[in-house]
Amino acid sequence: MKKLINHPEAVVDEMLDGMAAAHPDLLKRLPGSSVIVRKNAPVQGKVGLVSGGGSGHEPAHGGYVGSGMLDAAVAGEVFTSPAPDQILQAIKAADGGRGVLLIIKNYAGDVMNFDMTAELAEVEGIPVKRVIVNDDVALKNKQSGERRGIAGTVFVHKIAGAWAEAGASLEEVHRIAEKTVRHVRTMGVALTPCTVPAVGKPGFSLGENEMEVGMGIHGEPGIMRRSLMTSDEVAVDLLNHILEDLPVKEGDQVSVLVNSLGATPQMELYILNRKISKCLQDKGIHVFSTHIGEFMTSLEMAGCSLTLLRLDDELRKGLEAPANTAAWVQA
Amino acid sequence: MKKLINHPEAVVDEMLDGMAAAHPDLLKRLPGSSVIVRKNAPVQGKVGLVSGGGSGHEPAHGGYVGSGMLDAAVAGEVFTSPAPDQILQAIKAADGGRGVLLIIKNYAGDVMNFDMTAELAEVEGIPVKRVIVNDDVALKNKQSGERRGIAGTVFVHKIAGAWAEAGASLEEVHRIAEKTVRHVRTMGVALTPCTVPAVGKPGFSLGENEMEVGMGIHGEPGIMRRSLMTSDEVAVDLLNHILEDLPVKEGDQVSVLVNSLGATPQMELYILNRKISKCLQDKGIHVFSTHIGEFMTSLEMAGCSLTLLRLDDELRKGLEAPANTAAWVQA
């Protein structure tokens, strides 16, 4: 295992310290916890937004803590759901008197721990609503309830965060977050595995000329393992899977997010976007904005995911509102 | 070679198209060229800023084209200096009537081609000045004229870009860019090699437990090959090399940039920053801002670099001014 770390068991703890040290103007670490909160949290009179999950997906989710996005992010161990006591600290830190929305990626452990904590918070008098993100169309033949939450989650942070910042009520922010989930789809490909530090060896293996289509962000199996495709073939394949599932018609407006899983260079992301952009243009679908980079990673996995978000006025307003976080700045 | 590309010979051309398609609000590609220019270039009455070099270092340099940073970026083939005719197109596109500053990383081919083109531009009546960035202290025993330019270049883009945007003259922007170079130092470590697409195999090899200290961004040899160090050891080592060379004393203010060479996860960058931040605090050096992510990469190389910039009022003002580019947004 070739990593720039100290102790495999300390990676999350040390990362959180390093993050707090890097961005004191934006965020802080709640002492003794694995919770990153907005510097001025709780913001009185604003709905609080909390997300989180296993670590190893950076900048998700601490990188999205700041004005216009999240109020708090809870970090579990690598690829492991955070514990309820940590989530409860995040909810309390985020509550500015108008309730808290939990943005949860659809994994059994995350859903169970966030749900359990939501009940504890309600007992303590904090109104809590939750939205479960399940954007991964690689599992489209399953019920949407079984789909995983991946990079589309970042659009939910951005849009719900903007409306919360604008003063919307918990019910409104929840409704808009739910709508964002209905409008967003993602699918990815992996070229190499990644290694969880505490495990010390790759979670799976791929042959020299193999790729996995539809792989999850923890290395969950996809829908097909096959020989390496060209970038253009990957672009068409991901786009087709998404458009089979997401109703987008000529004249509609979308936002595109091309996400590196960790080791894939920006050069390759831009080459992929070239074809995606052409295909959408050919279909008469208007691209409102394109976001290229690392948004929801899997440590040092090589590969990428494509996310499409179908916009309406409400979602577009949320997307174009200002934000100031470590990983997403919008003037 | 496991890359998401189409044809190894087409990567730069297709990347530039994908970049133009992604950010039409910020930039465009000059038709038939390998030049990315600011959307509204030339900005009349503003000093133009041009940078560039071999591709494979994305987001450098196209990702820094936009308001408050570069007016144009010229992309050579991967790890190859751009040709004079391309540089000349960039200079002409960037010239808004007050002259153009060239920001050149210190490599023989880049310096030769940019210098040659500067003469051509002057013949055509465009005043041109140049600054050569040579921030790599891994070569500190050599004359500074032989040092390579690496991630510190991004601070030169940001600070010179801010002053140009504020209306400074070519002489002033040049003076401030030169000062930035005098105040900035970088050093990196590599854990794995990278593969130039047209070559098809890694440029060098490193053993399972080996790292190279001071390696350049094209895989140039560093100052030592050794067994893998812990993150804390790397932080101390890089910082010591930099501080031996850059005069920084207690009470001074610096900005820190922790740059991934491509494949190193943000988790590891933040763990490194934890120690860097502590060491600087122990020395009584104040950190004004910390920048973590991919700024000057080497394709999919694993490893990172640390850059320190010693601030004064002029440099700090340049750093905190607004910018709107694909890779650096500041509100």
Short mmCIF file of N, CA, C and O in Angstrom, two decimals, chain B residues 16-135:
data_model
loop_
_atom_site.label_atom_id
_atom_site.label_comp_id
_atom_site.label_asym_id
_atom_site.label_seq_id
_atom_site.Cartn_x
_atom_site.Cartn_y
_atom_site.Cartn_z
N LEU B 16 -8.93 20.22 -25.32
CA LEU B 16 -9.21 21.64 -25.50
C LEU B 16 -10.67 21.85 -25.94
O LEU B 16 -11.34 22.77 -25.49
N ASP B 17 -11.16 20.97 -26.81
CA ASP B 17 -12.58 21.04 -27.20
C ASP B 17 -13.49 20.80 -25.99
O ASP B 17 -14.49 21.50 -25.81
N GLY B 18 -13.13 19.81 -25.19
CA GLY B 18 -13.95 19.48 -24.02
C GLY B 18 -13.95 20.59 -22.99
O GLY B 18 -14.96 20.83 -22.31
N MET B 19 -12.83 21.28 -22.89
CA MET B 19 -12.71 22.40 -21.96
C MET B 19 -13.55 23.59 -22.44
O MET B 19 -14.28 24.21 -21.66
N ALA B 20 -13.46 23.87 -23.74
CA ALA B 20 -14.25 24.98 -24.30
C ALA B 20 -15.74 24.68 -24.16
O ALA B 20 -16.55 25.56 -23.85
N ALA B 21 -16.12 23.42 -24.35
CA ALA B 21 -17.53 23.04 -24.24
C ALA B 21 -18.02 23.15 -22.80
O ALA B 21 -19.18 23.46 -22.54
N ALA B 22 -17.11 22.92 -21.84
CA ALA B 22 -17.50 22.92 -20.43
C ALA B 22 -17.69 24.32 -19.86
O ALA B 22 -18.52 24.53 -18.98
N HIS B 23 -16.92 25.28 -20.36
CA HIS B 23 -16.89 26.60 -19.72
C HIS B 23 -17.11 27.75 -20.70
O HIS B 23 -16.30 28.68 -20.76
N PRO B 24 -18.19 27.72 -21.48
CA PRO B 24 -18.40 28.77 -22.49
C PRO B 24 -18.61 30.15 -21.87
O PRO B 24 -18.42 31.16 -22.53
N ASP B 25 -18.96 30.20 -20.60
CA ASP B 25 -19.13 31.48 -19.91
C ASP B 25 -17.79 32.10 -19.54
O ASP B 25 -17.71 33.29 -19.26
N LEU B 26 -16.73 31.29 -19.51
CA LEU B 26 -15.42 31.78 -19.07
C LEU B 26 -14.41 31.91 -20.20
O LEU B 26 -13.60 32.83 -20.22
N LEU B 27 -14.43 30.96 -21.13
CA LEU B 27 -13.33 30.85 -22.08
C LEU B 27 -13.79 30.28 -23.41
O LEU B 27 -14.90 29.76 -23.55
N LYS B 28 -12.90 30.41 -24.40
CA LYS B 28 -13.14 29.78 -25.69
C LYS B 28 -11.81 29.30 -26.26
O LYS B 28 -10.74 29.71 -25.80
N ARG B 29 -11.90 28.41 -27.22
CA ARG B 29 -10.69 27.96 -27.91
C ARG B 29 -10.56 28.77 -29.19
O ARG B 29 -11.52 28.89 -29.96
N LEU B 30 -9.38 29.33 -29.44
CA LEU B 30 -9.16 30.01 -30.71
C LEU B 30 -9.22 28.96 -31.82
O LEU B 30 -8.46 27.98 -31.78
N PRO B 31 -10.10 29.14 -32.79
CA PRO B 31 -10.31 28.10 -33.80
C PRO B 31 -9.01 27.66 -34.46
O PRO B 31 -8.17 28.48 -34.83
N GLY B 32 -8.83 26.38 -34.60
CA GLY B 32 -7.66 25.82 -35.28
C GLY B 32 -6.36 25.94 -34.50
O GLY B 32 -5.29 25.65 -35.04
N SER B 33 -6.44 26.37 -33.27
CA SER B 33 -5.21 26.55 -32.48
C SER B 33 -5.26 25.71 -31.22
O SER B 33 -6.26 25.05 -30.93
N SER B 34 -4.17 25.75 -30.46
CA SER B 34 -4.17 25.11 -29.15
C SER B 34 -4.15 26.17 -28.06
O SER B 34 -3.51 26.02 -27.02
N VAL B 35 -4.87 27.25 -28.32
CA VAL B 35 -4.91 28.38 -27.41
C VAL B 35 -6.31 28.53 -26.80
O VAL B 35 -7.30 28.55 -27.52
N ILE B 36 -6.33 28.60 -25.47
CA ILE B 36 -7.57 28.90 -24.74
C ILE B 36 -7.52 30.37 -24.35
O ILE B 36 -6.54 30.82 -23.75
N VAL B 37 -8.54 31.14 -24.71
CA VAL B 37 -8.56 32.56 -24.34
C VAL B 37 -9.81 32.88 -23.52
O VAL B 37 -10.82 32.19 -23.62
N ARG B 38 -9.66 33.91 -22.74
CA ARG B 38 -10.78 34.43 -21.97
C ARG B 38 -11.90 34.80 -22.94
O ARG B 38 -11.64 35.31 -24.03
N LYS B 39 -13.12 34.54 -22.51
CA LYS B 39 -14.27 34.71 -23.41
C LYS B 39 -14.30 36.09 -24.06
O LYS B 39 -14.55 36.22 -25.24
N ASN B 40 -14.06 37.13 -23.26
CA ASN B 40 -14.17 38.50 -23.77
C ASN B 40 -12.82 39.09 -24.15
O ASN B 40 -12.66 40.30 -24.21
N ALA B 41 -11.83 38.23 -24.42
CA ALA B 41 -10.49 38.73 -24.79
C ALA B 41 -10.52 39.33 -26.19
O ALA B 41 -11.25 38.83 -27.05
N PRO B 42 -9.69 40.35 -26.45
CA PRO B 42 -8.87 41.05 -25.48
C PRO B 42 -9.70 42.04 -24.66
O PRO B 42 -10.65 42.64 -25.17
N VAL B 43 -9.33 42.19 -23.39
CA VAL B 43 -10.00 43.19 -22.55
C VAL B 43 -9.30 44.53 -22.79
O VAL B 43 -8.12 44.69 -22.45
N GLN B 44 -10.00 45.45 -23.42
CA GLN B 44 -9.38 46.73 -23.78
C GLN B 44 -8.92 47.48 -22.54
O GLN B 44 -9.64 47.55 -21.54
N GLY B 45 -7.72 48.03 -22.62
CA GLY B 45 -7.20 48.86 -21.53
C GLY B 45 -6.62 48.07 -20.37
O GLY B 45 -6.24 48.65 -19.35
N LYS B 46 -6.53 46.75 -20.52
CA LYS B 46 -5.96 45.91 -19.46
C LYS B 46 -4.70 45.24 -19.98
O LYS B 46 -4.64 44.83 -21.14
N VAL B 47 -3.68 45.12 -19.13
CA VAL B 47 -2.51 44.32 -19.49
C VAL B 47 -2.95 42.87 -19.69
O VAL B 47 -3.69 42.33 -18.87
N GLY B 48 -2.52 42.26 -20.77
CA GLY B 48 -2.87 40.87 -21.03
C GLY B 48 -1.89 39.92 -20.37
O GLY B 48 -0.69 40.18 -20.33
N LEU B 49 -2.40 38.80 -19.84
CA LEU B 49 -1.52 37.79 -19.24
C LEU B 49 -1.61 36.50 -20.04
O LEU B 49 -2.70 35.98 -20.26
N VAL B 50 -0.45 35.99 -20.42
CA VAL B 50 -0.39 34.75 -21.20
C VAL B 50 0.54 33.77 -20.48
O VAL B 50 1.63 34.14 -20.06
N SER B 51 0.08 32.52 -20.35
CA SER B 51 0.97 31.47 -19.88
C SER B 51 0.77 30.24 -20.75
O SER B 51 0.07 30.29 -21.76
N GLY B 52 1.40 29.15 -20.37
CA GLY B 52 1.26 27.93 -21.16
C GLY B 52 2.44 27.02 -20.95
O GLY B 52 3.27 27.24 -20.07
N GLY B 53 2.49 26.00 -21.76
CA GLY B 53 3.54 25.00 -21.63
C GLY B 53 3.01 23.68 -22.14
O GLY B 53 1.95 23.63 -22.76
N GLY B 54 3.74 22.62 -21.83
CA GLY B 54 3.26 21.31 -22.22
C GLY B 54 1.96 20.97 -21.53
O GLY B 54 1.68 21.45 -20.43
N SER B 55 1.14 20.13 -22.16
CA SER B 55 -0.09 19.66 -21.53
C SER B 55 0.24 18.54 -20.54
O SER B 55 1.38 18.09 -20.44
N GLY B 56 -0.78 18.09 -19.80
CA GLY B 56 -0.60 17.04 -18.82
C GLY B 56 -0.49 17.57 -17.40
O GLY B 56 -0.33 16.80 -16.47
N HIS B 57 -0.56 18.91 -17.27
CA HIS B 57 -0.48 19.53 -15.95
C HIS B 57 -1.81 20.15 -15.52
O HIS B 57 -1.84 21.00 -14.64
N GLU B 58 -2.88 19.76 -16.15
CA GLU B 58 -4.17 20.36 -15.91
C GLU B 58 -4.55 20.32 -14.42
O GLU B 58 -4.25 19.32 -13.76
N PRO B 59 -5.13 21.41 -13.92
CA PRO B 59 -5.76 22.50 -14.64
C PRO B 59 -4.82 23.54 -15.25
O PRO B 59 -5.30 24.44 -15.91
N ALA B 60 -3.51 23.46 -15.01
CA ALA B 60 -2.59 24.40 -15.65
C ALA B 60 -2.49 24.04 -17.13
O ALA B 60 -2.26 22.89 -17.46
N HIS B 61 -2.69 25.09 -18.04
CA HIS B 61 -2.91 26.47 -17.63
C HIS B 61 -4.31 26.96 -18.04
O HIS B 61 -4.74 28.01 -17.60
N GLY B 62 -4.98 26.20 -18.91
CA GLY B 62 -6.31 26.63 -19.38
C GLY B 62 -7.30 26.86 -18.26
O GLY B 62 -8.19 27.71 -18.37
N GLY B 63 -7.17 26.10 -17.18
CA GLY B 63 -8.09 26.23 -16.06
C GLY B 63 -7.96 27.55 -15.32
O GLY B 63 -8.80 27.88 -14.49
N TYR B 64 -6.91 28.31 -15.62
CA TYR B 64 -6.71 29.60 -14.96
C TYR B 64 -7.03 30.77 -15.88
O TYR B 64 -6.68 31.91 -15.57
N VAL B 65 -7.68 30.49 -16.99
CA VAL B 65 -8.08 31.56 -17.90
C VAL B 65 -9.45 32.09 -17.46
O VAL B 65 -10.40 31.33 -17.32
N GLY B 66 -9.52 33.38 -17.25
CA GLY B 66 -10.78 34.01 -16.83
C GLY B 66 -10.48 35.29 -16.10
O GLY B 66 -9.31 35.69 -15.98
N SER B 67 -11.51 35.92 -15.59
CA SER B 67 -11.30 37.23 -14.97
C SER B 67 -10.44 37.10 -13.72
O SER B 67 -10.59 36.19 -12.92
N GLY B 68 -9.49 38.01 -13.58
CA GLY B 68 -8.60 38.04 -12.42
C GLY B 68 -7.41 37.12 -12.52
O GLY B 68 -6.59 37.07 -11.60
N MET B 69 -7.28 36.38 -13.62
CA MET B 69 -6.08 35.54 -13.79
C MET B 69 -5.58 35.68 -15.23
O MET B 69 -5.22 36.77 -15.64
N LEU B 70 -5.55 34.61 -16.02
CA LEU B 70 -4.95 34.68 -17.35
C LEU B 70 -5.94 35.13 -18.43
O LEU B 70 -7.14 34.84 -18.36
N ASP B 71 -5.39 35.77 -19.47
CA ASP B 71 -6.18 36.09 -20.66
C ASP B 71 -6.07 34.99 -21.71
O ASP B 71 -6.98 34.82 -22.52
N ALA B 72 -4.94 34.29 -21.72
CA ALA B 72 -4.76 33.21 -22.69
C ALA B 72 -3.79 32.19 -22.16
O ALA B 72 -2.86 32.51 -21.40
N ALA B 73 -4.00 30.93 -22.55
CA ALA B 73 -3.09 29.83 -22.19
C ALA B 73 -2.83 29.00 -23.45
O ALA B 73 -3.77 28.67 -24.18
N VAL B 74 -1.56 28.71 -23.68
CA VAL B 74 -1.17 27.94 -24.85
C VAL B 74 -0.82 26.52 -24.41
O VAL B 74 -0.02 26.34 -23.50
N ALA B 75 -1.41 25.54 -25.08
CA ALA B 75 -1.18 24.14 -24.70
C ALA B 75 -0.29 23.46 -25.71
O ALA B 75 -0.65 23.35 -26.89
N GLY B 76 0.88 23.01 -25.27
CA GLY B 76 1.71 22.17 -26.13
C GLY B 76 1.21 20.74 -26.09
O GLY B 76 0.25 20.42 -25.37
N GLU B 77 1.84 19.87 -26.86
CA GLU B 77 1.55 18.46 -26.69
C GLU B 77 1.95 18.06 -25.27
O GLU B 77 2.57 18.84 -24.55
N VAL B 78 1.61 16.83 -24.85
CA VAL B 78 1.87 16.43 -23.47
C VAL B 78 3.36 16.53 -23.15
O VAL B 78 4.19 15.97 -23.88
N PHE B 79 3.67 17.29 -22.12
CA PHE B 79 5.04 17.49 -21.63
C PHE B 79 5.96 18.07 -22.72
O PHE B 79 7.17 17.80 -22.72
N THR B 80 5.43 18.86 -23.63
CA THR B 80 6.19 19.40 -24.76
C THR B 80 5.87 20.89 -24.91
O THR B 80 4.71 21.28 -24.86
N SER B 81 6.89 21.70 -25.10
CA SER B 81 6.67 23.14 -25.21
C SER B 81 5.79 23.49 -26.40
O SER B 81 5.91 22.87 -27.45
N PRO B 82 4.94 24.49 -26.24
CA PRO B 82 4.12 24.92 -27.37
C PRO B 82 4.97 25.65 -28.42
O PRO B 82 6.00 26.24 -28.09
N ALA B 83 4.53 25.61 -29.65
CA ALA B 83 5.27 26.22 -30.76
C ALA B 83 5.03 27.73 -30.81
O ALA B 83 3.98 28.22 -30.40
N PRO B 84 6.04 28.47 -31.34
CA PRO B 84 5.94 29.94 -31.39
C PRO B 84 4.68 30.45 -32.11
O PRO B 84 4.10 31.44 -31.67
N ASP B 85 4.25 29.80 -33.20
CA ASP B 85 3.07 30.33 -33.89
C ASP B 85 1.84 30.28 -32.99
O ASP B 85 0.96 31.14 -33.07
N GLN B 86 1.78 29.28 -32.12
CA GLN B 86 0.65 29.18 -31.19
C GLN B 86 0.77 30.27 -30.11
O GLN B 86 -0.22 30.90 -29.72
N ILE B 87 1.98 30.46 -29.63
CA ILE B 87 2.19 31.48 -28.59
C ILE B 87 1.85 32.86 -29.14
O ILE B 87 1.23 33.69 -28.46
N LEU B 88 2.21 33.09 -30.40
CA LEU B 88 1.94 34.40 -31.01
C LEU B 88 0.42 34.65 -31.11
O LEU B 88 -0.04 35.77 -30.84
N GLN B 89 -0.31 33.62 -31.45
CA GLN B 89 -1.78 33.77 -31.49
C GLN B 89 -2.32 34.14 -30.11
O GLN B 89 -3.23 34.96 -29.98
N ALA B 90 -1.73 33.52 -29.07
CA ALA B 90 -2.17 33.81 -27.71
C ALA B 90 -1.88 35.27 -27.33
O ALA B 90 -2.71 35.96 -26.75
N ILE B 91 -0.68 35.72 -27.68
CA ILE B 91 -0.29 37.09 -27.34
C ILE B 91 -1.23 38.09 -28.04
O ILE B 91 -1.72 39.04 -27.42
N LYS B 92 -1.47 37.86 -29.32
CA LYS B 92 -2.35 38.77 -30.06
C LYS B 92 -3.77 38.79 -29.47
O LYS B 92 -4.41 39.83 -29.37
N ALA B 93 -4.23 37.60 -29.09
CA ALA B 93 -5.60 37.51 -28.54
C ALA B 93 -5.70 38.17 -27.17
O ALA B 93 -6.77 38.62 -26.76
N ALA B 94 -4.56 38.24 -26.45
CA ALA B 94 -4.57 38.77 -25.08
C ALA B 94 -4.31 40.27 -25.04
O ALA B 94 -4.55 40.92 -24.03
N ASP B 95 -3.81 40.82 -26.13
CA ASP B 95 -3.37 42.23 -26.12
C ASP B 95 -4.56 43.19 -26.20
O ASP B 95 -5.22 43.30 -27.23
N GLY B 96 -4.78 43.89 -25.13
CA GLY B 96 -5.87 44.88 -25.08
C GLY B 96 -5.34 46.29 -25.17
O GLY B 96 -6.00 47.24 -24.74
N GLY B 97 -4.13 46.45 -25.71
CA GLY B 97 -3.60 47.79 -25.95
C GLY B 97 -2.62 48.28 -24.90
O GLY B 97 -2.03 49.35 -25.04
N ARG B 98 -2.42 47.51 -23.82
CA ARG B 98 -1.47 47.94 -22.79
C ARG B 98 -0.32 46.95 -22.62
O ARG B 98 0.38 46.96 -21.61
N GLY B 99 -0.17 46.09 -23.59
CA GLY B 99 0.95 45.15 -23.55
C GLY B 99 0.57 43.82 -22.90
O GLY B 99 -0.52 43.67 -22.36
N VAL B 100 1.51 42.90 -22.98
CA VAL B 100 1.25 41.52 -22.54
C VAL B 100 2.41 41.03 -21.67
O VAL B 100 3.58 41.22 -21.99
N LEU B 101 2.05 40.38 -20.55
CA LEU B 101 3.06 39.72 -19.72
C LEU B 101 3.01 38.21 -19.96
O LEU B 101 1.94 37.60 -19.90
N LEU B 102 4.17 37.63 -20.25
CA LEU B 102 4.28 36.18 -20.42
C LEU B 102 4.75 35.55 -19.11
O LEU B 102 5.77 35.95 -18.56
N ILE B 103 4.00 34.57 -18.62
CA ILE B 103 4.41 33.85 -17.41
C ILE B 103 4.88 32.47 -17.84
O ILE B 103 4.10 31.64 -18.30
N ILE B 104 6.21 32.26 -17.71
CA ILE B 104 6.86 31.09 -18.29
C ILE B 104 7.44 30.22 -17.19
O ILE B 104 8.17 30.71 -16.32
N LYS B 105 7.16 28.93 -17.22
CA LYS B 105 7.83 28.01 -16.30
C LYS B 105 9.23 27.76 -16.85
O LYS B 105 9.44 27.67 -18.06
N ASN B 106 10.19 27.64 -15.95
CA ASN B 106 11.58 27.59 -16.38
C ASN B 106 12.03 26.23 -16.94
O ASN B 106 12.64 25.42 -16.23
N TYR B 107 11.70 26.01 -18.20
CA TYR B 107 12.18 24.86 -18.95
C TYR B 107 12.79 25.41 -20.24
O TYR B 107 12.23 26.36 -20.83
N ALA B 108 13.87 24.81 -20.67
CA ALA B 108 14.61 25.37 -21.80
C ALA B 108 13.72 25.61 -23.02
O ALA B 108 13.75 26.68 -23.63
N GLY B 109 12.90 24.61 -23.35
CA GLY B 109 12.05 24.73 -24.54
C GLY B 109 11.02 25.84 -24.40
O GLY B 109 10.80 26.63 -25.33
N ASP B 110 10.40 25.91 -23.24
CA ASP B 110 9.40 26.96 -23.01
C ASP B 110 10.05 28.34 -23.11
O ASP B 110 9.53 29.24 -23.78
N VAL B 111 11.18 28.50 -22.43
CA VAL B 111 11.83 29.81 -22.40
C VAL B 111 12.23 30.22 -23.82
O VAL B 111 11.98 31.35 -24.26
N MET B 112 12.79 29.29 -24.57
CA MET B 112 13.23 29.59 -25.93
C MET B 112 12.04 29.99 -26.81
O MET B 112 12.07 31.02 -27.49
N ASN B 113 10.98 29.21 -26.77
CA ASN B 113 9.85 29.48 -27.66
C ASN B 113 9.09 30.74 -27.26
O ASN B 113 8.65 31.51 -28.12
N PHE B 114 8.94 30.97 -25.97
CA PHE B 114 8.24 32.19 -25.54
C PHE B 114 9.10 33.42 -25.87
O PHE B 114 8.58 34.44 -26.33
N ASP B 115 10.41 33.32 -25.64
CA ASP B 115 11.30 34.45 -25.92
C ASP B 115 11.30 34.81 -27.40
O ASP B 115 11.19 35.99 -27.78
N MET B 116 11.42 33.80 -28.22
CA MET B 116 11.42 34.00 -29.67
C MET B 116 10.12 34.69 -30.10
O MET B 116 10.12 35.62 -30.90
N THR B 117 9.01 34.24 -29.51
CA THR B 117 7.72 34.80 -29.89
C THR B 117 7.56 36.22 -29.37
O THR B 117 6.93 37.07 -30.03
N ALA B 118 8.14 36.50 -28.21
CA ALA B 118 8.06 37.86 -27.67
C ALA B 118 8.68 38.84 -28.67
O ALA B 118 8.13 39.94 -28.90
N GLU B 119 9.79 38.44 -29.28
CA GLU B 119 10.43 39.31 -30.27
C GLU B 119 9.53 39.54 -31.48
O GLU B 119 9.39 40.65 -31.98
N LEU B 120 8.89 38.47 -31.94
CA LEU B 120 7.95 38.60 -33.06
C LEU B 120 6.81 39.54 -32.72
O LEU B 120 6.42 40.39 -33.54
N ALA B 121 6.31 39.43 -31.50
CA ALA B 121 5.18 40.28 -31.09
C ALA B 121 5.60 41.74 -31.01
O ALA B 121 4.86 42.63 -31.42
N GLU B 122 6.81 41.97 -30.51
CA GLU B 122 7.29 43.35 -30.41
C GLU B 122 7.42 43.98 -31.80
O GLU B 122 7.12 45.16 -31.99
N VAL B 123 7.89 43.16 -32.75
CA VAL B 123 7.99 43.63 -34.13
C VAL B 123 6.61 44.06 -34.64
O VAL B 123 6.46 45.03 -35.38
N GLU B 124 5.61 43.36 -34.19
CA GLU B 124 4.24 43.70 -34.60
C GLU B 124 3.64 44.80 -33.73
O GLU B 124 2.46 45.11 -33.84
N GLY B 125 4.46 45.37 -32.85
CA GLY B 125 4.01 46.54 -32.09
C GLY B 125 3.33 46.25 -30.77
O GLY B 125 2.72 47.13 -30.17
N ILE B 126 3.43 45.01 -30.29
CA ILE B 126 2.83 44.68 -28.99
C ILE B 126 3.94 44.65 -27.94
O ILE B 126 4.86 43.83 -28.01
N PRO B 127 3.88 45.55 -26.94
CA PRO B 127 4.90 45.51 -25.88
C PRO B 127 4.74 44.23 -25.06
O PRO B 127 3.64 43.90 -24.63
N VAL B 128 5.85 43.52 -24.87
CA VAL B 128 5.80 42.24 -24.15
C VAL B 128 6.87 42.22 -23.06
O VAL B 128 8.00 42.62 -23.30
N LYS B 129 6.48 41.80 -21.89
CA LYS B 129 7.46 41.50 -20.85
C LYS B 129 7.27 40.06 -20.43
O LYS B 129 6.24 39.45 -20.70
N ARG B 130 8.27 39.51 -19.77
CA ARG B 130 8.17 38.11 -19.38
C ARG B 130 8.67 37.92 -17.96
O ARG B 130 9.54 38.65 -17.47
N VAL B 131 8.09 36.92 -17.30
CA VAL B 131 8.58 36.52 -16.00
C VAL B 131 8.80 35.01 -16.06
O VAL B 131 7.99 34.28 -16.63
N ILE B 132 9.92 34.57 -15.51
CA ILE B 132 10.24 33.15 -15.52
C ILE B 132 10.12 32.60 -14.11
O ILE B 132 10.75 33.09 -13.18
N VAL B 133 9.25 31.61 -13.96
CA VAL B 133 9.00 31.04 -12.63
C VAL B 133 9.95 29.87 -12.41
O VAL B 133 10.05 28.97 -13.24
N ASN B 134 10.67 29.90 -11.30
CA ASN B 134 11.67 28.85 -10.99
C ASN B 134 11.61 28.53 -9.50
O ASN B 134 12.56 28.74 -8.76
N ASP B 135 10.46 28.00 -9.08
CA ASP B 135 10.18 27.85 -7.66
C ASP B 135 10.65 26.53 -7.05
O ASP B 135 10.54 26.33 -5.84
#
